[in-house]
Short mmCIF file of C-alpha atoms and ligand atoms in Angstrom, two decimals:
data_model
loop_
_atom_site.label_atom_id
_atom_site.label_comp_id
_atom_site.label_asym_id
_atom_site.label_seq_id
_atom_site.Cartn_x
_atom_site.Cartn_y
_atom_site.Cartn_z
CA MET A 4 30.74 146.58 145.50
CA MET A 5 27.78 148.54 146.04
CA ASP A 6 29.85 151.69 145.76
CA ILE A 7 31.18 150.48 142.47
CA ALA A 8 27.72 149.55 141.21
CA ASN A 9 26.56 152.92 142.03
CA LYS A 10 29.41 154.61 140.20
CA ILE A 11 28.70 152.39 137.09
CA LYS A 12 24.93 153.46 137.21
CA GLU A 13 26.23 157.22 137.52
CA ILE A 14 28.42 156.91 134.43
CA ALA A 15 25.96 155.00 132.39
CA LYS A 16 23.16 157.42 132.93
CA LYS A 17 25.17 160.38 132.09
CA LEU A 18 26.59 158.56 128.96
CA LEU A 19 23.12 157.65 127.87
CA GLU A 20 21.43 160.94 128.68
CA SER A 21 23.99 163.01 126.81
CA GLY A 22 23.77 160.75 123.93
CA GLU A 23 27.37 159.75 123.85
CA ILE A 24 26.43 156.10 123.87
CA ASP A 25 23.52 154.20 122.42
CA VAL A 26 23.60 151.14 124.68
CA PHE A 27 25.47 150.39 128.03
CA ILE A 28 26.43 146.70 128.81
CA ALA A 29 26.30 145.83 132.36
CA TRP A 30 24.61 143.14 134.66
CA GLU A 31 21.11 142.98 136.14
CA LYS A 32 19.80 140.75 138.79
CA GLY A 33 17.65 137.49 138.09
CA ASN A 34 15.05 135.87 140.31
CA PHE A 35 17.58 134.38 142.72
CA ASP A 36 20.53 135.99 144.58
CA TYR A 37 23.16 134.06 142.36
CA GLN A 38 21.23 134.89 139.07
CA THR A 39 23.11 137.91 138.03
CA ARG A 40 23.06 138.17 134.18
CA PRO A 41 24.16 140.48 131.25
CA PHE A 42 21.88 143.45 130.76
CA PHE A 43 21.60 146.00 127.85
CA ALA A 44 20.56 149.48 129.13
CA ARG A 45 19.16 151.88 126.33
CA THR A 46 17.64 154.55 128.64
CA ALA A 47 18.46 156.33 131.88
CA ASP A 48 15.45 154.47 133.41
CA ASP A 49 16.85 151.15 132.35
CA VAL A 50 20.21 152.06 134.34
CA GLU A 51 18.24 151.63 137.73
CA LYS A 52 18.47 147.74 136.89
CA ILE A 53 22.21 147.73 136.81
CA VAL A 54 24.00 145.68 139.43
CA PHE A 55 27.54 144.67 140.05
CA ASP A 56 28.06 142.10 142.46
CA GLU A 57 30.15 138.95 143.39
CA TYR A 58 28.22 136.86 140.49
CA SER A 59 29.18 139.51 137.80
CA VAL A 60 31.47 136.83 136.17
CA HIS A 61 30.34 136.84 132.49
CA ASN A 62 32.68 138.30 129.79
CA LEU A 63 30.66 141.03 128.47
CA ALA A 64 33.37 141.77 125.58
CA ASN A 65 31.70 139.00 123.59
CA PHE A 66 28.37 140.86 123.30
CA LEU A 67 30.20 143.54 121.34
CA LEU A 68 29.83 141.10 118.33
CA LYS A 69 26.18 141.65 118.14
CA TYR A 70 27.02 145.18 117.25
CA ARG A 71 29.92 144.97 115.07
CA ASP A 72 28.21 145.79 111.83
CA GLY A 73 26.35 148.85 113.25
CA LYS A 74 27.21 152.30 114.04
CA GLU A 75 25.99 152.36 117.73
CA LYS A 76 28.38 153.63 120.28
CA ILE A 77 28.47 151.21 123.10
CA GLY A 78 29.41 151.66 126.89
CA LEU A 79 30.38 148.54 128.92
CA VAL A 80 31.96 147.54 132.12
CA VAL A 81 34.98 145.39 132.05
CA LYS A 82 36.90 143.31 134.45
CA GLY A 83 40.42 142.14 133.81
CA CYS A 84 39.36 139.21 131.58
CA ASP A 85 36.80 141.21 129.80
CA SER A 86 39.33 143.86 129.00
CA ARG A 87 41.63 141.35 127.43
CA GLY A 88 38.56 140.27 125.41
CA ILE A 89 38.13 143.74 124.03
CA VAL A 90 41.78 143.82 123.01
CA ARG A 91 41.14 140.53 121.21
CA LEU A 92 38.39 142.23 119.24
CA LEU A 93 40.26 145.20 118.47
CA GLU A 94 43.35 143.24 117.34
CA ASP A 95 41.09 141.05 115.26
CA SER A 96 39.58 144.36 113.55
CA GLN A 97 36.04 143.20 114.84
CA PHE A 98 35.38 146.42 116.37
CA GLN A 99 36.57 149.97 116.43
CA ARG A 100 37.97 151.83 119.70
CA ASP A 101 36.28 155.00 119.18
CA ARG A 102 32.72 153.31 119.18
CA LEU A 103 33.58 152.14 122.79
CA TYR A 104 33.32 153.89 126.44
CA ILE A 105 34.93 151.37 128.56
CA VAL A 106 34.42 151.53 132.38
CA GLY A 107 37.26 149.19 133.99
CA VAL A 108 36.59 147.58 137.16
CA CYS A 109 39.53 146.09 139.21
CA CYS A 110 38.14 142.65 139.94
CA PRO A 111 38.41 140.90 143.33
CA GLY A 112 37.36 137.48 141.88
CA MET A 113 33.76 136.40 141.00
CA LYS A 114 31.52 133.50 141.89
CA ASP A 115 29.88 131.42 139.03
CA PRO A 116 26.16 131.61 138.89
CA LEU A 117 25.96 128.38 136.97
CA GLN A 118 28.02 126.60 139.53
CA THR A 119 26.04 128.01 142.32
CA MET A 120 22.92 126.83 140.68
CA LYS A 121 24.26 123.33 140.26
CA ASP A 122 25.37 123.43 143.90
CA ASN A 123 21.71 124.59 145.03
CA SER A 124 20.03 121.86 142.80
CA GLY A 125 20.88 119.25 145.27
CA LEU A 126 22.22 117.10 142.21
CA ASN A 127 25.88 118.24 143.28
CA LYS A 128 26.69 115.79 146.22
CA ASN A 129 29.97 117.73 146.83
CA PRO A 130 29.27 121.49 146.59
CA ALA A 131 32.55 123.44 146.83
CA ALA A 132 33.00 125.28 150.08
CA ASP A 133 34.85 127.89 148.43
CA SER A 134 32.73 128.93 145.50
CA LEU A 135 35.15 131.28 143.84
CA ALA A 136 34.68 130.65 139.97
CA ALA A 137 37.47 128.27 138.62
CA LYS A 138 38.47 130.85 136.13
CA CYS A 139 39.22 133.31 138.92
CA LYS A 140 41.49 130.80 140.54
CA SER A 141 43.86 131.03 137.79
CA CYS A 142 43.42 134.58 136.84
CA ILE A 143 46.71 136.50 135.98
CA GLN A 144 45.00 139.65 135.05
CA PRO A 145 42.34 141.05 137.39
CA ASN A 146 42.72 144.66 136.58
CA PRO A 147 41.49 146.08 133.25
CA VAL A 148 44.20 146.52 130.68
CA ILE A 149 42.27 149.11 128.68
CA TYR A 150 39.53 151.57 129.85
CA ASP A 151 38.39 155.17 129.64
CA GLU A 152 37.56 155.20 133.18
CA LEU A 153 38.74 152.93 136.21
CA LEU A 154 36.99 152.12 139.36
CA GLY A 155 38.06 150.24 142.27
CA GLU A 156 41.28 149.26 144.04
CA GLN A 157 44.09 147.30 142.09
CA GLN A 158 43.90 143.67 142.81
CA ASN A 159 46.49 141.08 142.84
CA PRO A 160 46.27 138.05 140.59
CA GLY A 161 44.22 135.37 142.09
CA ILE A 162 46.32 132.63 140.62
CA GLU A 163 46.69 129.50 143.00
CA GLY A 164 49.70 127.30 142.81
CA GLU A 165 51.86 126.84 139.87
CA ARG A 166 50.26 128.08 136.70
CA PHE A 167 50.88 125.38 134.32
CA ALA A 168 50.93 122.37 136.80
CA ARG A 169 48.15 120.57 135.41
CA VAL A 170 49.35 121.05 131.90
CA ARG A 171 52.79 119.61 132.78
CA GLU A 172 50.98 116.49 134.36
CA ILE A 173 49.38 115.85 130.91
CA GLU A 174 52.78 116.46 129.09
CA ASN A 175 54.36 114.00 131.31
CA MET A 176 52.20 111.17 130.28
CA ASP A 177 53.03 108.83 127.25
CA ALA A 178 51.36 109.21 124.08
CA GLY A 179 48.84 106.53 124.85
CA GLU A 180 47.91 107.79 128.29
CA ARG A 181 47.50 111.12 126.84
CA TYR A 182 45.05 109.74 124.13
CA GLN A 183 43.37 107.86 126.57
CA PHE A 184 42.73 110.92 128.78
CA PHE A 185 41.59 113.18 126.09
CA ALA A 186 39.42 110.44 124.44
CA GLY A 187 37.72 110.11 127.82
CA VAL A 188 37.08 113.72 128.52
CA LEU A 189 36.12 114.59 124.88
CA SER A 190 33.77 111.56 124.40
CA GLN A 191 31.49 113.40 126.77
CA CYS A 192 31.06 116.40 124.63
CA ILE A 193 27.65 116.95 123.25
CA ARG A 194 28.63 119.41 120.60
CA CYS A 195 26.20 121.94 122.00
CA TYR A 196 28.84 124.75 120.86
CA ALA A 197 28.37 126.65 124.00
CA CYS A 198 31.93 127.02 124.43
CA ARG A 199 32.15 128.72 120.89
CA GLN A 200 29.31 130.78 121.39
CA VAL A 201 30.43 132.33 124.67
CA CYS A 202 34.08 132.83 123.27
CA VAL A 203 35.17 136.29 122.36
CA ALA A 204 38.05 134.89 120.07
CA CYS A 205 35.64 132.64 118.38
CA ASN A 206 34.52 135.47 116.21
CA CYS A 207 34.57 134.51 112.47
CA ARG A 208 31.41 135.32 110.67
CA THR A 209 31.15 131.84 109.09
CA CYS A 210 32.21 128.96 111.30
CA ILE A 211 33.60 126.13 109.76
CA PHE A 212 31.42 123.85 112.02
CA ASP A 213 28.16 125.32 110.61
CA GLU A 214 29.17 124.83 106.91
CA THR A 215 27.58 122.13 105.05
CA ARG A 216 29.01 122.58 101.57
CA PRO A 217 31.40 121.41 102.04
CA GLN A 218 30.98 119.72 105.35
CA TRP A 219 34.42 119.96 107.08
CA VAL A 220 33.45 118.26 110.31
CA GLY A 221 30.86 115.42 110.93
CA ARG A 222 27.85 116.41 113.30
CA GLU A 223 28.03 113.27 114.97
CA THR A 224 29.15 112.99 118.66
CA SER A 225 31.64 110.35 117.83
CA ILE A 226 35.01 110.39 119.10
CA GLU A 227 36.59 111.24 115.71
CA ASP A 228 34.16 114.15 115.27
CA ASN A 229 34.43 115.43 118.70
CA MET A 230 38.28 115.40 118.63
CA MET A 231 38.37 117.13 115.36
CA TYR A 232 36.02 120.00 116.69
CA HIS A 233 38.28 120.48 119.70
CA LEU A 234 41.62 120.19 117.60
CA VAL A 235 40.49 122.77 115.22
CA ARG A 236 39.09 125.17 117.67
CA ALA A 237 42.24 124.99 119.69
CA SER A 238 44.40 125.53 116.60
CA HIS A 239 42.26 128.74 115.91
CA MET A 240 42.90 129.66 119.65
CA ALA A 241 46.67 129.39 119.53
CA GLY A 242 48.10 132.94 120.34
CA ARG A 243 44.67 134.26 120.61
CA CYS A 244 43.05 132.88 123.65
CA ILE A 245 42.80 135.47 126.48
CA GLU A 246 42.25 132.79 129.11
CA CYS A 247 38.83 134.25 130.06
CA GLY A 248 37.76 130.68 131.13
CA GLU A 249 34.24 131.19 129.82
CA CYS A 250 34.29 128.26 127.46
CA GLU A 251 34.85 125.93 130.46
CA ARG A 252 32.51 127.88 132.70
CA VAL A 253 29.63 127.51 130.43
CA CYS A 254 30.31 123.71 129.50
CA PRO A 255 27.22 121.69 130.62
CA VAL A 256 29.20 118.48 130.90
CA ASN A 257 32.40 120.12 132.78
CA ILE A 258 35.02 119.36 129.98
CA PRO A 259 38.21 120.77 131.26
CA LEU A 260 38.78 123.08 128.16
CA MET A 261 41.34 125.42 129.99
CA LEU A 262 43.57 122.62 129.94
CA ILE A 263 43.77 122.70 126.21
CA ASN A 264 43.84 126.61 126.26
CA GLN A 265 46.48 126.58 128.77
CA LYS A 266 48.65 124.21 126.86
CA LEU A 267 48.58 126.58 123.71
CA VAL A 268 49.24 129.62 126.10
CA LYS A 269 52.33 128.08 127.47
CA ASP A 270 53.53 126.74 123.97
CA VAL A 271 52.92 129.93 122.04
CA SER A 272 54.77 131.71 124.82
CA GLU A 273 57.77 129.34 125.04
CA LEU A 274 57.93 129.28 121.15
CA TYR A 275 57.15 132.78 119.95
CA GLY A 276 57.31 134.76 123.25
CA PRO A 277 57.29 135.55 125.93
CA TYR A 278 53.78 136.39 124.96
CA GLU A 279 50.49 136.90 126.72
CA ALA A 280 47.57 137.57 124.46
CA GLY A 281 45.27 140.82 124.99
CA MET A 282 47.47 142.31 127.56
CA GLU A 283 47.73 145.64 125.81
CA TYR A 284 46.47 147.35 122.82
CA ILE A 285 48.73 148.63 120.26
CA GLU A 286 46.95 149.88 116.88
CA GLY A 287 47.99 147.34 114.17
CA ALA A 288 49.57 144.81 116.56
CA LYS A 289 48.66 141.08 115.76
CA PRO A 290 49.28 137.92 117.82
CA PRO A 291 52.33 135.61 116.71
CA LEU A 292 50.57 133.18 114.67
CA SER A 293 48.55 135.89 112.68
CA THR A 294 51.54 137.22 110.87
CA TYR A 295 54.33 135.54 108.74
CA LYS A 296 57.39 136.32 107.02
CA GLU A 297 58.31 134.52 103.74
CA ASN A 298 61.64 133.25 105.56
CA ASP A 299 59.91 131.70 108.46
CA PRO A 300 61.04 128.15 109.15
CA ASP A 301 59.11 125.63 107.12
CA ASP A 302 61.02 122.52 107.33
CA PHE A 303 58.24 120.71 109.20
CA ILE A 304 55.88 120.88 106.18
S1 SF4 B 1 39.14 135.61 135.64
FE1 SF4 B 1 40.07 137.30 136.70
S2 SF4 B 1 39.05 139.17 135.98
FE2 SF4 B 1 37.91 137.65 135.36
S3 SF4 B 1 36.25 137.46 136.72
FE3 SF4 B 1 37.91 136.06 137.54
S4 SF4 B 1 39.25 137.25 138.81
FE4 SF4 B 1 37.93 138.80 137.72
S1 SF4 B 2 30.51 123.49 125.68
FE1 SF4 B 2 31.22 121.46 126.39
S2 SF4 B 2 29.64 120.06 125.40
FE2 SF4 B 2 29.30 121.99 124.55
S3 SF4 B 2 30.49 121.77 122.64
FE3 SF4 B 2 31.74 122.55 124.18
S4 SF4 B 2 33.05 121.20 124.98
FE4 SF4 B 2 31.34 120.33 123.95
S1 SF4 B 3 39.05 129.78 124.46
FE1 SF4 B 3 37.67 130.00 126.36
S2 SF4 B 3 39.46 131.08 127.66
FE2 SF4 B 3 40.09 131.29 125.42
S3 SF4 B 3 39.12 133.24 124.85
FE3 SF4 B 3 37.51 131.69 124.38
S4 SF4 B 3 36.37 131.50 125.99
FE4 SF4 B 3 38.00 132.68 126.83
#
């Protein structure tokens, strides 16, 4: 990975020195080996801090939202999942392609700094022997789908086992069991909204959960309000979630959010597809539930 890191630095330096971009988004090292974190280089000197290593797991596409109203040109590194996030933002008209210089990296799979921190804390009694991030064990697209320059060797999808096996287990429960299952996991949600903040598809300027006039969803962490939060977020993700797994990765109480997302991925593909969100960028294209025709079936209303 050192070779790739050096190439990234070379490209970033060239782009910043020539004035082709104003900011380059990549990763830098924190205090510990596992503390790789997002980094914003603005000068050629900053570039020296850039790293690309086994902990470069974060989806950097989400940080483009901080620049969506400006005119800055942005360079950034994308793995497969991040690149699908870029397609999400372009399809949602949240960014313009000509403001981006995209350095794609074929991704061999990453470790999760948060998980490693928990494992090293001594609080986790059963640290995983194989510390590949959970999201990388169900990755269907490790290679970037959109880029200006591509680095590294093409990788095979890291998916382990049958893709929707866990979703099918939940589908096979009866309604009562399913309610108990979700009531159990969602009752632990502390409504910190980390899953929303980290999500590239959660890109509304005003979020329904922040509004107070009217207040659409209560602020309590009651099971009713928690379920409403997760149901509304899920419905907003249908056909739009690019399966980057960041929401589940950052959840401080380990709620299996990808179960909900994968159910939506599976249903949207079966009902409107085959369809996988963010797999290619076609100007003007929209995900299935973002368009309608006047003669769409509506007898369920
Ligand atoms: S989800 Fe895929 S592309 Fe993203 S970090 Fe994991 S292996 Fe790489
Ligand atoms: S990150 Fe976890 S605890 Fe926080 S709002 Fe999302 S599901 Fe709830
Ligand atoms: S819902 Fe989760 S997996 Fe889907 S795009 Fe958002 S952060 Fe990524």
